[in-house]
Each structure stands twice: as structure tokens, then as C-alpha cells.
Coordinates of C-alpha atoms (C1' of nucleotides) in Angstrom, one line a residue:
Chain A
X1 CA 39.8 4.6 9.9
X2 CA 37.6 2.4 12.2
X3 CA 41.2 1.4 14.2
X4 CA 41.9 5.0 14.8
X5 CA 38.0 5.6 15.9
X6 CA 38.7 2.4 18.2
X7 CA 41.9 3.7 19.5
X8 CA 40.4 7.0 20.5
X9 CA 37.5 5.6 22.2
X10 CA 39.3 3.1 24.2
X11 CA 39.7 6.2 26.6
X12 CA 36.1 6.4 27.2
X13 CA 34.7 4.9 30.6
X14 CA 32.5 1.9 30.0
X15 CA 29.8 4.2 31.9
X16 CA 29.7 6.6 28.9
X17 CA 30.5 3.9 26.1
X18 CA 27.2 3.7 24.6
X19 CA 25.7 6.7 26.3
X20 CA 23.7 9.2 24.0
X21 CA 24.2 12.2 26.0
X22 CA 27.7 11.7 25.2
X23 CA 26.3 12.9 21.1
X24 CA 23.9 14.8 21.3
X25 CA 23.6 15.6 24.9
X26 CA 26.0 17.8 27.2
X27 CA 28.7 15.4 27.4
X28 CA 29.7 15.7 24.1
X29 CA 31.4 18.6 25.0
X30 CA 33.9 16.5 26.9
X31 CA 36.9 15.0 26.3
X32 CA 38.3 11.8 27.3
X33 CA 39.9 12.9 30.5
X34 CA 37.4 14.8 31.2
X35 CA 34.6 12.1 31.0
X36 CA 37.1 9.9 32.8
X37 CA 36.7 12.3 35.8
X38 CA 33.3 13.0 35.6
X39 CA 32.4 9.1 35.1
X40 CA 34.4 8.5 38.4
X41 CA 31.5 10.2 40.6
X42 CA 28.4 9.9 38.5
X43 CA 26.3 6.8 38.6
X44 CA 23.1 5.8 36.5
X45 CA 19.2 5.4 38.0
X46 CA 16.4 3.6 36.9
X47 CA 13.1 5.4 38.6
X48 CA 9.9 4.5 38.0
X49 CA 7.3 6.9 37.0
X50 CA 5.8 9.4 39.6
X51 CA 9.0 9.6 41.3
X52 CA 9.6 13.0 42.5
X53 CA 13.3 13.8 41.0
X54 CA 13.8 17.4 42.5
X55 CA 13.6 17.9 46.5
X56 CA 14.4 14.3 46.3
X57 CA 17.6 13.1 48.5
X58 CA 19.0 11.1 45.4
X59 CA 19.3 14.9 43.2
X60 CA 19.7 17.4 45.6
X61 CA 22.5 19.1 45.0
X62 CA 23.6 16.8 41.5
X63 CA 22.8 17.2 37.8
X64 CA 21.5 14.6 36.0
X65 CA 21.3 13.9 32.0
X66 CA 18.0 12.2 30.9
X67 CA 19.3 8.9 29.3
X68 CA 15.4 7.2 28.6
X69 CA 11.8 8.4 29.7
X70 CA 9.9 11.7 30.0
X71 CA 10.6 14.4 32.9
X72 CA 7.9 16.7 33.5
X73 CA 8.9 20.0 35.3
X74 CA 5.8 21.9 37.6
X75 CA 5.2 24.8 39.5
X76 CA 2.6 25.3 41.9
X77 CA 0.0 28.2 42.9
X78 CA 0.2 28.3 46.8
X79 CA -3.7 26.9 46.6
X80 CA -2.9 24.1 44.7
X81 CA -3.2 25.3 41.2
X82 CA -0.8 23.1 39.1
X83 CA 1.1 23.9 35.9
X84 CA 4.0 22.1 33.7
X85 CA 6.5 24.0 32.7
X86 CA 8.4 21.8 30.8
X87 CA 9.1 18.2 29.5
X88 CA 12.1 16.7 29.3
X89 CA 13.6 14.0 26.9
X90 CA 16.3 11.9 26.4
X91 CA 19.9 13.4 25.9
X92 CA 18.4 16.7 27.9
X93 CA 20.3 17.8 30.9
X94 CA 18.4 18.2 34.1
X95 CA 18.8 20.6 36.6
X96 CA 19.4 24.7 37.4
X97 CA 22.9 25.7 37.4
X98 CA 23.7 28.9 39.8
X99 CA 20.7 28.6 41.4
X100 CA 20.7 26.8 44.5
X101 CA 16.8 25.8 44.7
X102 CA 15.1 25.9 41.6
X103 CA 11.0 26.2 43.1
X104 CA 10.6 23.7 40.1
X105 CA 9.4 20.1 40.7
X106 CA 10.7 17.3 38.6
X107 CA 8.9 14.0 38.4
X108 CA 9.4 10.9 36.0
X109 CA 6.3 11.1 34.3
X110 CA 7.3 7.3 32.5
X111 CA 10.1 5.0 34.2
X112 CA 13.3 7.1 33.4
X113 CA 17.3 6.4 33.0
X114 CA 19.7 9.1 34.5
X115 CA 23.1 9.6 35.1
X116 CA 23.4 12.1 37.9
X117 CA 26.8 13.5 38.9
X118 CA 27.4 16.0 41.6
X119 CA 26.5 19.7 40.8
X120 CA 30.3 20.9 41.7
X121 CA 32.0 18.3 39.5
X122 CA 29.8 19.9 36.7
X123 CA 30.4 23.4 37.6
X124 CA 34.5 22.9 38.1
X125 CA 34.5 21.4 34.9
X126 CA 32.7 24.1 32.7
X127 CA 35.1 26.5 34.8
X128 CA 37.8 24.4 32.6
X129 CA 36.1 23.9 29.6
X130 CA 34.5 26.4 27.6
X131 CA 32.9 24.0 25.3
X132 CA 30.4 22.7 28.1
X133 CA 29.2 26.0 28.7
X134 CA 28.5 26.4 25.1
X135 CA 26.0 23.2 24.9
X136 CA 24.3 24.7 28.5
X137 CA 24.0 27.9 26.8
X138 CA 22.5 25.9 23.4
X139 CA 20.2 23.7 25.0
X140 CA 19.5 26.7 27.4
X141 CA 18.3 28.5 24.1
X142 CA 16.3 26.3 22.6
X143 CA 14.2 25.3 26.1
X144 CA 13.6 29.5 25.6
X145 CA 12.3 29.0 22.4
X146 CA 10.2 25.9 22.7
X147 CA 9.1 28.0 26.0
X148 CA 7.9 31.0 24.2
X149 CA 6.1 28.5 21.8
X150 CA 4.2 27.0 24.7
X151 CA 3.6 30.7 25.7
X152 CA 2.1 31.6 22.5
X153 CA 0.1 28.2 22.6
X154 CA -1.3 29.0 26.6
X155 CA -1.9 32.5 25.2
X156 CA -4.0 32.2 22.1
X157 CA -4.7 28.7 21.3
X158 CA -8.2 27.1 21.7
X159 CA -8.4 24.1 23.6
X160 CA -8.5 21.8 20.6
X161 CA -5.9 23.5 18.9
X162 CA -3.9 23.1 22.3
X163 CA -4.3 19.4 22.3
X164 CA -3.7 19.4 18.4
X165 CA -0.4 20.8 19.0
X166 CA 0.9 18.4 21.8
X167 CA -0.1 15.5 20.4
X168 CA 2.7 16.4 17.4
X169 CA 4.8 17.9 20.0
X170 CA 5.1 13.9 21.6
X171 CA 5.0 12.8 18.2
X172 CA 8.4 14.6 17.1
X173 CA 10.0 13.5 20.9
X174 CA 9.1 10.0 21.1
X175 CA 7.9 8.1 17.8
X176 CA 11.9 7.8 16.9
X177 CA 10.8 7.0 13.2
X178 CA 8.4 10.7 13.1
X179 CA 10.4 13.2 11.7
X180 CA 9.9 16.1 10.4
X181 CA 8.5 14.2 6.9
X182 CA 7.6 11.3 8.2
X183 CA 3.4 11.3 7.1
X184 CA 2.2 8.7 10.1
X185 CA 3.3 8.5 13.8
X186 CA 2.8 5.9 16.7
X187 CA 3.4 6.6 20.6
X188 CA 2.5 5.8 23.5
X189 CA 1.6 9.2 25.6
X190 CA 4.4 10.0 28.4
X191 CA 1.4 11.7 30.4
X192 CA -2.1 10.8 32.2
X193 CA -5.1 12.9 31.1
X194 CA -4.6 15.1 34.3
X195 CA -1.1 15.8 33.3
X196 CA -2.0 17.0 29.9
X197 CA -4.2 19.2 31.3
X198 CA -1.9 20.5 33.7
X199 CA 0.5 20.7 30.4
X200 CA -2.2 22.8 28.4
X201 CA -3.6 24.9 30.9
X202 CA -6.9 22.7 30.6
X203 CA -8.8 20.5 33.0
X204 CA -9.0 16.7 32.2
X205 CA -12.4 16.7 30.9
X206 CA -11.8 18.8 28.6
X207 CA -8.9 17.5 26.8
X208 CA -10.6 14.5 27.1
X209 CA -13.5 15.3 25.1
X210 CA -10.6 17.0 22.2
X211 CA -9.3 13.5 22.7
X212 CA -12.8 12.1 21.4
X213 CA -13.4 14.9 19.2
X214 CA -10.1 13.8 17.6
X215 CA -11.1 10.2 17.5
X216 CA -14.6 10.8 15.9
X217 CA -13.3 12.9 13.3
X218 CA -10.5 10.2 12.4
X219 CA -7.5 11.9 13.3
X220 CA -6.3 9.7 15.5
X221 CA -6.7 6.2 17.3
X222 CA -6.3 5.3 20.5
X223 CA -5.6 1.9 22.3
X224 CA -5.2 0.9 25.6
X225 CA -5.7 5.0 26.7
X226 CA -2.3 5.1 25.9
X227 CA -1.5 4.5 22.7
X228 CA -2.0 6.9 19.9
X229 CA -1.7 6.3 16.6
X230 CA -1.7 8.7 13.6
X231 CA -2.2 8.0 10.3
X232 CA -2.0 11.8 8.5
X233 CA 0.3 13.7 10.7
X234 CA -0.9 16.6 8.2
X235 CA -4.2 16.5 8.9
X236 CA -2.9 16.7 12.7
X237 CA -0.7 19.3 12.0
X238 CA -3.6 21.4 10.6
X239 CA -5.4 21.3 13.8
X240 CA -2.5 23.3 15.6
X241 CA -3.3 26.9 14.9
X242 CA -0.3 27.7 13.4
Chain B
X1 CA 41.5 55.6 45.5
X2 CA 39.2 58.0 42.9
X3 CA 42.6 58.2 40.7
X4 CA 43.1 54.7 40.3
X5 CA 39.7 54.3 39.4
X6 CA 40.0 57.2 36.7
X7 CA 43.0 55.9 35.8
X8 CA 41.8 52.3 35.1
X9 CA 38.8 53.3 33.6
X10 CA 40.8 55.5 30.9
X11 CA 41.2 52.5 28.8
X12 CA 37.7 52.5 28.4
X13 CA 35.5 54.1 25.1
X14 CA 33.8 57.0 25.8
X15 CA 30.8 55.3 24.4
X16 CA 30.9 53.2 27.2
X17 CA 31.7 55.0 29.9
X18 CA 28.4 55.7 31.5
X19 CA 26.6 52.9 30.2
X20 CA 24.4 50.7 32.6
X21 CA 25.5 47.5 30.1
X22 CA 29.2 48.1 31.3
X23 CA 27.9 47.0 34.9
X24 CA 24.9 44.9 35.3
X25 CA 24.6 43.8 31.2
X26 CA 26.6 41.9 29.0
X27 CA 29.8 44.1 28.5
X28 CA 30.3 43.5 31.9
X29 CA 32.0 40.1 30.9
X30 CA 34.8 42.2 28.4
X31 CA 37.9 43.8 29.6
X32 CA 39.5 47.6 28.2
X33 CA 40.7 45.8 25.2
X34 CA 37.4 43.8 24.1
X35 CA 35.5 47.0 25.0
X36 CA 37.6 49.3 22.4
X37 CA 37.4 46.5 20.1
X38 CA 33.3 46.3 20.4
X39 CA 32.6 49.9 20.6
X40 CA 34.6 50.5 16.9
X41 CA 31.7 48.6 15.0
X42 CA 28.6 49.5 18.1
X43 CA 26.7 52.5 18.2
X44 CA 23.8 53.9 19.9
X45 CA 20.2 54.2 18.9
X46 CA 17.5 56.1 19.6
X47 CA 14.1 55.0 18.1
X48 CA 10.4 55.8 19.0
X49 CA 7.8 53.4 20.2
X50 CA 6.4 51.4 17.5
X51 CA 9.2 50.6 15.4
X52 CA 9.9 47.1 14.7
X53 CA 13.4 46.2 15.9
X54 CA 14.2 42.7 14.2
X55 CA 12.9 42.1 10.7
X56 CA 14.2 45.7 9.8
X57 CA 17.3 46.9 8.5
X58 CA 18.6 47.9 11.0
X59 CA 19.6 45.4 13.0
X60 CA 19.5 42.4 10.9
X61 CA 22.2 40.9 11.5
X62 CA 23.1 42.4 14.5
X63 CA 22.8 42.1 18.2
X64 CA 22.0 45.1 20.5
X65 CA 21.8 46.2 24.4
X66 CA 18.8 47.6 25.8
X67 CA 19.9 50.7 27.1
X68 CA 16.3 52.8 28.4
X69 CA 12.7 51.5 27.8
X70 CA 11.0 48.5 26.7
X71 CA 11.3 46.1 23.9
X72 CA 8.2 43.7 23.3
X73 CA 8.5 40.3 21.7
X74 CA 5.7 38.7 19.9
X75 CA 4.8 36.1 18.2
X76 CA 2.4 35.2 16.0
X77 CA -0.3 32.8 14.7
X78 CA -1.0 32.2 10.9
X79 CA -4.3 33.7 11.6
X80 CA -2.7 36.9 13.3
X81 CA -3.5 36.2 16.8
X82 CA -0.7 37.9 18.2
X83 CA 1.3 37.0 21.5
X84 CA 3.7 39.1 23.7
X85 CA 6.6 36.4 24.9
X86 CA 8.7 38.6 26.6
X87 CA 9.8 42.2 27.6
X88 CA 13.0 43.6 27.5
X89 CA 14.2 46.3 29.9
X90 CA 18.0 48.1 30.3
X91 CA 20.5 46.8 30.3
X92 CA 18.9 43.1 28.5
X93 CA 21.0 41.9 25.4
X94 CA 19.0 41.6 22.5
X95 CA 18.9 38.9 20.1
X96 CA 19.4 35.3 19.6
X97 CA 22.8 33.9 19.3
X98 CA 23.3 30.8 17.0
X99 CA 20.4 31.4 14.9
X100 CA 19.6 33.1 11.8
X101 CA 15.8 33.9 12.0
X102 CA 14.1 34.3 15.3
X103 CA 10.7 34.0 13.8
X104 CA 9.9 36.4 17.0
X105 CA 9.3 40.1 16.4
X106 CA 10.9 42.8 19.0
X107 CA 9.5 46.2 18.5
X108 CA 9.6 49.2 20.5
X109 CA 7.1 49.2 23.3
X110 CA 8.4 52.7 24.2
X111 CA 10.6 54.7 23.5
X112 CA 14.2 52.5 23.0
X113 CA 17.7 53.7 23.2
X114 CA 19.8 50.8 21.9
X115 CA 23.6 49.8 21.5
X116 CA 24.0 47.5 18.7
X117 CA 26.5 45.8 17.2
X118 CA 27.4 43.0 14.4
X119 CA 26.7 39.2 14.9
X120 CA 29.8 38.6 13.7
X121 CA 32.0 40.8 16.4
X122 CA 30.0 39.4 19.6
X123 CA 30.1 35.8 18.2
X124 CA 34.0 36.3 17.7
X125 CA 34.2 37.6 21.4
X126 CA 32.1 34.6 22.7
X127 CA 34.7 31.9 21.6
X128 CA 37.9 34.4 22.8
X129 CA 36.5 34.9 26.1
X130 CA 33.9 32.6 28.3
X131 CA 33.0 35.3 30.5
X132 CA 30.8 36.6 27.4
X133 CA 29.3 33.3 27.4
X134 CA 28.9 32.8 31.0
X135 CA 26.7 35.9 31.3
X136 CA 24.6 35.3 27.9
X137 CA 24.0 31.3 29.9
X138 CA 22.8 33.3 33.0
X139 CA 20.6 35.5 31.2
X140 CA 18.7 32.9 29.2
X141 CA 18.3 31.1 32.1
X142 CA 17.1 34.2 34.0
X143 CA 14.8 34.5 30.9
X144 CA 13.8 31.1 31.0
X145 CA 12.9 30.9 35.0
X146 CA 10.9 34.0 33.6
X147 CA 9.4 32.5 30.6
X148 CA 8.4 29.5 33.2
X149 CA 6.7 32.1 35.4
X150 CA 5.0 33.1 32.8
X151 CA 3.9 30.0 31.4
X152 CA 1.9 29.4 35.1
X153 CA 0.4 32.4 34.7
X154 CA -1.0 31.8 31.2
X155 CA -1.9 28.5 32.3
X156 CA -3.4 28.7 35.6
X157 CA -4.6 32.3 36.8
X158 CA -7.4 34.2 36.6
X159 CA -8.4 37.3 34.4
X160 CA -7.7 39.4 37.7
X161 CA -4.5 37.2 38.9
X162 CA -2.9 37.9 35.8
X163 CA -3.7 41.6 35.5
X164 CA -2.5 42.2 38.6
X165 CA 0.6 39.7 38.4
X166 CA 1.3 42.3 35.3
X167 CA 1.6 45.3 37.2
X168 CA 3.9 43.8 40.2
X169 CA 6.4 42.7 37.3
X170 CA 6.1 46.3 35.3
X171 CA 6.3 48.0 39.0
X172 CA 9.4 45.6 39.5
X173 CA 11.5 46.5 36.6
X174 CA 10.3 50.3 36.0
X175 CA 9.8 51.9 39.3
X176 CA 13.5 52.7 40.4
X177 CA 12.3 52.8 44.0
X178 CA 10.4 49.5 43.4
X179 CA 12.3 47.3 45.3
X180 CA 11.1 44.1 47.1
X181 CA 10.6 46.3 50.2
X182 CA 9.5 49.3 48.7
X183 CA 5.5 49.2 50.4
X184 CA 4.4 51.5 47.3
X185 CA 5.2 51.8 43.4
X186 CA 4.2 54.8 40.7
X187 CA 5.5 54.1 37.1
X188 CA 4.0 54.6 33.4
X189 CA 2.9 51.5 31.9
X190 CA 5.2 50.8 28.9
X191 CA 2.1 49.0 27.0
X192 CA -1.2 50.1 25.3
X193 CA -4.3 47.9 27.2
X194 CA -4.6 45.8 24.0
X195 CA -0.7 44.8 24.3
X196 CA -1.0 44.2 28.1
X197 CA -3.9 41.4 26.4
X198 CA -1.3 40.0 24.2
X199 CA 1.1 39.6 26.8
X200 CA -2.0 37.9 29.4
X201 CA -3.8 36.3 26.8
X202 CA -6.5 38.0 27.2
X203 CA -9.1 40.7 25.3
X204 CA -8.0 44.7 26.1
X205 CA -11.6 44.5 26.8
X206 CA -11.2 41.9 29.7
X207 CA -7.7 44.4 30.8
X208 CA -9.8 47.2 30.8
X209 CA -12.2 45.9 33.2
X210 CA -10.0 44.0 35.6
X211 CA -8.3 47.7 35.9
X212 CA -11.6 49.1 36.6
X213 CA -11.9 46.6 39.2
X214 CA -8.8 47.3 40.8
X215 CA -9.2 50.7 40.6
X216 CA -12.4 50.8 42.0
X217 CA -11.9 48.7 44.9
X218 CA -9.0 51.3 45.5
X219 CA -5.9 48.9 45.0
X220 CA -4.3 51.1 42.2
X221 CA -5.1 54.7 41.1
X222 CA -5.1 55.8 37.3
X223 CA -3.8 59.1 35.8
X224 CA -4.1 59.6 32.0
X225 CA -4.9 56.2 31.0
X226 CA -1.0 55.4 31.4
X227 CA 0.1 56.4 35.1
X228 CA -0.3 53.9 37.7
X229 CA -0.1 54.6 41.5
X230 CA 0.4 51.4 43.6
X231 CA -0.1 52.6 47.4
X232 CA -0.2 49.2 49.0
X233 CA 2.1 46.8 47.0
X234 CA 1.2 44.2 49.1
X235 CA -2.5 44.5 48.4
X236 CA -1.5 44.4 44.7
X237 CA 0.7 41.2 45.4
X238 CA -2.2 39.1 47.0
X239 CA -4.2 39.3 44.2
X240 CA -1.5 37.6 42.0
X241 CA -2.2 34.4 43.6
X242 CA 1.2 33.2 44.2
Chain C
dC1 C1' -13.3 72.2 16.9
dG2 C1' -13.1 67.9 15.4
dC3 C1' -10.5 63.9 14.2
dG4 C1' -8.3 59.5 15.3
dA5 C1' -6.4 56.4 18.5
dC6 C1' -7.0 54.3 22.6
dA7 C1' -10.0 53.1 26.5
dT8 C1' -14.3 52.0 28.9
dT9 C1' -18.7 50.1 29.3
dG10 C1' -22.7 47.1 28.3
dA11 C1' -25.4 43.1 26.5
dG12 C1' -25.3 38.7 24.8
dA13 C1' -22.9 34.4 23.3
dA14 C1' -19.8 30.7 23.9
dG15 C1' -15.9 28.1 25.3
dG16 C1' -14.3 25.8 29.1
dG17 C1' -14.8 24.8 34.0
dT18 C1' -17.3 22.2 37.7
dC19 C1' -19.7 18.6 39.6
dA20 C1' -21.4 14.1 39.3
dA21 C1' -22.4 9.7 37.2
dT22 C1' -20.6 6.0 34.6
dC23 C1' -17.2 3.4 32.1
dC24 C1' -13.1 0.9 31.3
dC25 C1' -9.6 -2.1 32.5
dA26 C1' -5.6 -3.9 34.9
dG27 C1' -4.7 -6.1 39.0
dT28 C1' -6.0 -9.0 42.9
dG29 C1' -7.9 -12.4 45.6
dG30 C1' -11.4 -15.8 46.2
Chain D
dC1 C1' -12.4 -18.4 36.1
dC2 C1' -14.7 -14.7 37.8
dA3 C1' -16.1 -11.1 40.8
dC4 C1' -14.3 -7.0 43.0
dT5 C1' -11.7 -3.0 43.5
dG6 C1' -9.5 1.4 42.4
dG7 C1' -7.5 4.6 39.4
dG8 C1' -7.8 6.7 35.3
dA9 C1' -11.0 8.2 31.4
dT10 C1' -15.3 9.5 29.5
dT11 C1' -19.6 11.6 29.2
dG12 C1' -23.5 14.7 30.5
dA13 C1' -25.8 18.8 32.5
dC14 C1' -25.2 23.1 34.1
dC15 C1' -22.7 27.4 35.2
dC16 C1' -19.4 31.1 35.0
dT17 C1' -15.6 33.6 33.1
dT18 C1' -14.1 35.5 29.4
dC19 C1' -14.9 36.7 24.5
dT20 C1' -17.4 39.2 20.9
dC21 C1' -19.7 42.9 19.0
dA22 C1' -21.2 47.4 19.4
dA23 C1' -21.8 51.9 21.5
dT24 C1' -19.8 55.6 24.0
dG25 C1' -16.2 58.1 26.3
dT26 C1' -11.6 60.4 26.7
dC27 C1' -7.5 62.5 25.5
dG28 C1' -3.9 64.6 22.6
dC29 C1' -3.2 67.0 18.5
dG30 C1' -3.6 69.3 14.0

DNA sequence: CGCGACATTGAGAAGGGTCAATCCCAGTGG
DNA sequence: CCACTGGGATTGACCCTTCTCAATGTCGCG
């Protein structure tokens, strides 16, 4: 059994080897050929965070899978006016296919891992493959979904419930050991106070003083600004409106 | 040239044959053969505004096209604060592949004629032929470019942005003549003032009197409560503040 | 005519926004 | 080792937009 697994994987490039987007992420829609060729013109990036990823010369025109860190995906009002759109965690891929400019920003909001590989490898490949296309499609699905539950939260949520409910929704991406039944969590926040707030439709101050209101009522901790800890992820959870 | 075009289209199923979805929808992706095969299990709808599409019998378990007016989706809190998170218009597809509950309600914002079809037909199509599955990719990521839209607007604008922002998309996707360029737009509005709230996230109260304003500052005219008459589209657009 | 659903309008309350002062802390350089 | 600096973060006071609650208006329909 674990000489056949061995034999099989001996076709995989060292690049993708002990890559996660090759399980859970698009790449795991590939075969061993077909990684082969892709691994031949992609490349892997460290950036650290506040690096602007899209209009950037390193991803124009490439696709990149998110190996490590947070990406946080804006649009701006013509004044100024900021809003995220979306966040973006390790195996997600990153990037617009048939669209040439996206009018999205992308920015490391923590130091980030990619591998980036040029859009026109991507799009001859899931041309070829079938199965590639199926995973876009997927994860295209559920960014829809967790989208209409961030509409729903910009919507109708008060601004306590709103910083109730991202504080679980960093809880499920980043505390690897918070799952679904796991009663505590532990993480340090991907975001600044600003970014929340441009996350929750809600200025800094204000999810600032949810932050405290939190704190005083013994939800949470905090150290370091940072680093949240939470002892009764039901007690959070009750906070969220829904 | 008119024969050969009768003749190639005589494969088709009469149910089809004048059907927007043929073109611009999903069935666009089938050939003669797939077509015949679909339209043995599809049929066509007609319901009136206010019935509730998924949930009931009807098309549990069963995926549809949007063939004329508007389908809402909403979501809900525990508490029944309610939230619009999308609208359909013809020729959308309906429904969420890969899932079995949706946990979102679609009910007829007017009145809906429909094409519908079993789950298990489509999803049989989808692995035969990856032209299905390109166009279902390229509309949820048309819906989530939308949904992203939408996200900045619930975020970031103002009572008056957003009413406004609402009418340029309705004017968009109702008015036939309504394109880009059109300077002027006239079309029903598909939703009562207290839906148009729980698609901005607002009060109908708040809707009522951002109308007002409009109205009165002679940016849109109102006939019947329902009628909208957009001279100036471009007066209309500044206010959306993007 | 009168009912019921939807829409408008008004007055008052409140949740967040705005502006400004202060705090906290990680670096940095003396 | 300590003072200084600068970028977040927090807190406070005040204000404004939007919500809430309630009254009134409008239209279609039996």
C-alpha cells in the first residue's frame, strides 16, 4: 500500500510535494503530468503584509493559490470610501478567470506564501481537463455563499453582532484546532482595527469599543492587540445574530 | 442561408425553440441531442408573485431557468430580520448545484415563468459535457462580482446612494431600451418599498423617503406607486457614488 | 362604499459616525 | 538603560443619519 502510494507520487514535482493546494485546493484536480507542466512555469512568493497583490507587476496577468497567510480583497468608492469584499485563506485560489481586470484589490493583510503560475497555463489546462473547472466552479460556489452571508450580516446585523460574527468567522479559518465542536479558540487577528472596520462596514472606533464591550463582558481576551483568545466559543457564537 | 438555419434548428424541441435560455442562458452550452434529452423531463411554469420557489414542492429537487420576471433570494435571521441576496432576471439558472439545502429562500418577486428540470438530469449533463459547466463557472462568478458590488454598497453608501444605486441596476436589467447609453429609462419596479429595504438594508420607511427625495428634486418621476421614469440616467448615476 | 395592503409622512430616540485627546507599545537611537 | 517616536488602539463628547412608532394617505378590489 504505502509502496504503491510512493510509486505514484514519485511523479509529483518537488514544487507541489508537500503543497496543500494540491488536497484541498485547485490543484488537486491535476494529474501528475499535468502538475509536471504547470510546476515547470509557476514559482512560489513570500510577501510580507501590506503588499498590494493585484495591479502589482509580480500577478498581473498570473493566478496564484494561497499556500499561508490572509488575502484581503477591496473595492473602492471613487471618494475614497473603502470596503472588503473578501478574505482569502490558505488552499484558496486567487484571481478572476475571463475577466481581464478584476477592479478588485488584493493585498497580504499578514506575510503570505503563493504559488503563482501564468493565467494561460491555467486557462489551457482547464480547456483539457474538466476536473479543474469543476473545483473553480466549487470554490466559486461557496465564495457565493459565504458572500451572501456577509450580505445578510452588512444588511441586518448590529455592529456588535457584526464583530461577534467575524471574530468566529477567523476563528473557523485560522485556529487550525477550532472546529466546528471545538468549545475554545486562540488566534492571532489577520486584520488591523481599520481593516475590520472596512470588513464590517464599521469605522474603527466603533469595532473598537465592541472589541471592549466583548472584553468587559468576558467573552474574550486580548493580548498584544492581536491575539484573541476564546474560552466559550458558544457564548461567542450567541452574540452573532443568527 | 434561412434554410440551413431552419434546417439545423429542426433538431431542436419545440419547447425550446423560442426560448431566451437557448441563447444567452445556460442551454446555450447543450447541443440538438442534450436539448431533446433535457426538454423530456423540463417544463414550463407560470406562477404569480408571492410564491415561494425553493422550499416548495415544486422544485425541490430541481433546478430551473428564469424565463420572464424576477426571482428574489433571501435570507434570514433567527429573529426574522429578513435580507434580499440576490435577484434573478431571464434567462438566470436557478439553483445551487452540489448542495442539498440552500438555506436561501427564492420566491417570486413578480410574476415568474420558469423552465425546470431535475437535479439529477442537469448534474448528469454537467459531467458529459464541460460546456454546461463552463457557463454555470461564468455565471457564479458573474454572480459573485455582483454579490461583491453589493457587498460595497451595504457596506459603504448612504441611505440615498443605495436607493438610487437600486434603480440604475433594476433600470439595467428591466428596461429593454436601458442600455449603457440609453440617456433615459421607464420600467415597473419588480419590488414592494419594504422588499427594496431588505435588499438595501434599510427601513421601507427610509426607501420611501429617499424616493420622495429623488422625486422631488425631479431626478425620477412616480406613476402608481410602481412606475418609474428616469429622464436623466446620468443624474440618477451620480447619486450612486461610484 | 369601505376594506386591506402598501406607501407616505412626522416626531422622537438611538445607534453609529466624527473629531479630538490619550494611551499603548514596539522600535530606534542616544 | 531610557527617552523618544510613530502607528495603531482606545476612549470620550457630540452630532447626524437612520430606525422606531404612530398617524395618515392612496389605490385596487370586492
Amino acid at each position: 500500500m504505502s509502496i504503491r502510494q510512493d510509486v505514484h507520487s514519485s511523479g509529483i514535482p518537488v514544487l507541489c510535494q508537500s503543497c496543500e493546494a494540491r488536497h484541498r485546493g485547485v490543484c488537486g484536480a491535476l494529474d501528475a503530468d499535468q502538475l509536471v507542466g504547470l510546476a515547470k512555469t509557476s514559482s512560489k512568493h513570500q510577501v510580507e503584509a501590506g503588499v498590494e497583490l493585484v495591479g502589482d507587476a509580480e500577478t498581473v496577468g498570473s493566478y496564484s493559490n494561497v499556500l499561508s497567510g490572509v488575502v484581503k480583497l477591496t473595492k473602492s468608492l471613487s471618494d475614497g470610501r473603502q470596503q472588503v469584499v473578501g478574505l482569502q485563506f490558505a488552499p484558496d485560489f486567487l484571481g478572476r478567470p475571463f475577466k481581464a481586470e478584476s477592479e478588485i484589490n488584493a493585498e497580504a493583510a499578514t506575510p503570505v506564501a503563493l504559488c503563482s503560475f501564468p493565467k494561460t497555463v491555467i486557462e489551457r489546462m482547464m480547456k483539457e481537463s474538466p476536473g479543474l473547472e469543476h473545483r473553480l466552479l466549487k470554490q466559486a460556489l461557496n465564495e457565493l455563499d459565504e458572500a451572501r452571508d456577509w450580505i445578510v450580516m452588512l444588511g441586518r446585523k448590529s455592529a456588535s453582532e457584526k464583530v461577534a460574527s467575524f471574530l468566529v468567522l477567523i476563528a473557523r479559518n485560522i485556529d487550525p484546532a477550532a472546529n466546528a465542536s471545538a468549545p475554545s479558540a486562540s488566534f492571532d487577528l489577520p486584520l488591523t482595527r481599520s481593516d475590520i472596520g472596512d470588513f464590517l462596514g464599521l469605522t474603527t472606533e466603533t469595532v473598537s469599543r465592541q472589541l471592549t464591550r466583548l472584553r468587559a463582558e468576558r467573552v474574550i481576551r486580548i493580548e498584544n492587540n492581536r491575539h484573541v483568545i476564546v474560552d466559550d466559543m458558544k457564548r461567542l457564537e450567541q452574540r452573532c445574530g443568527d
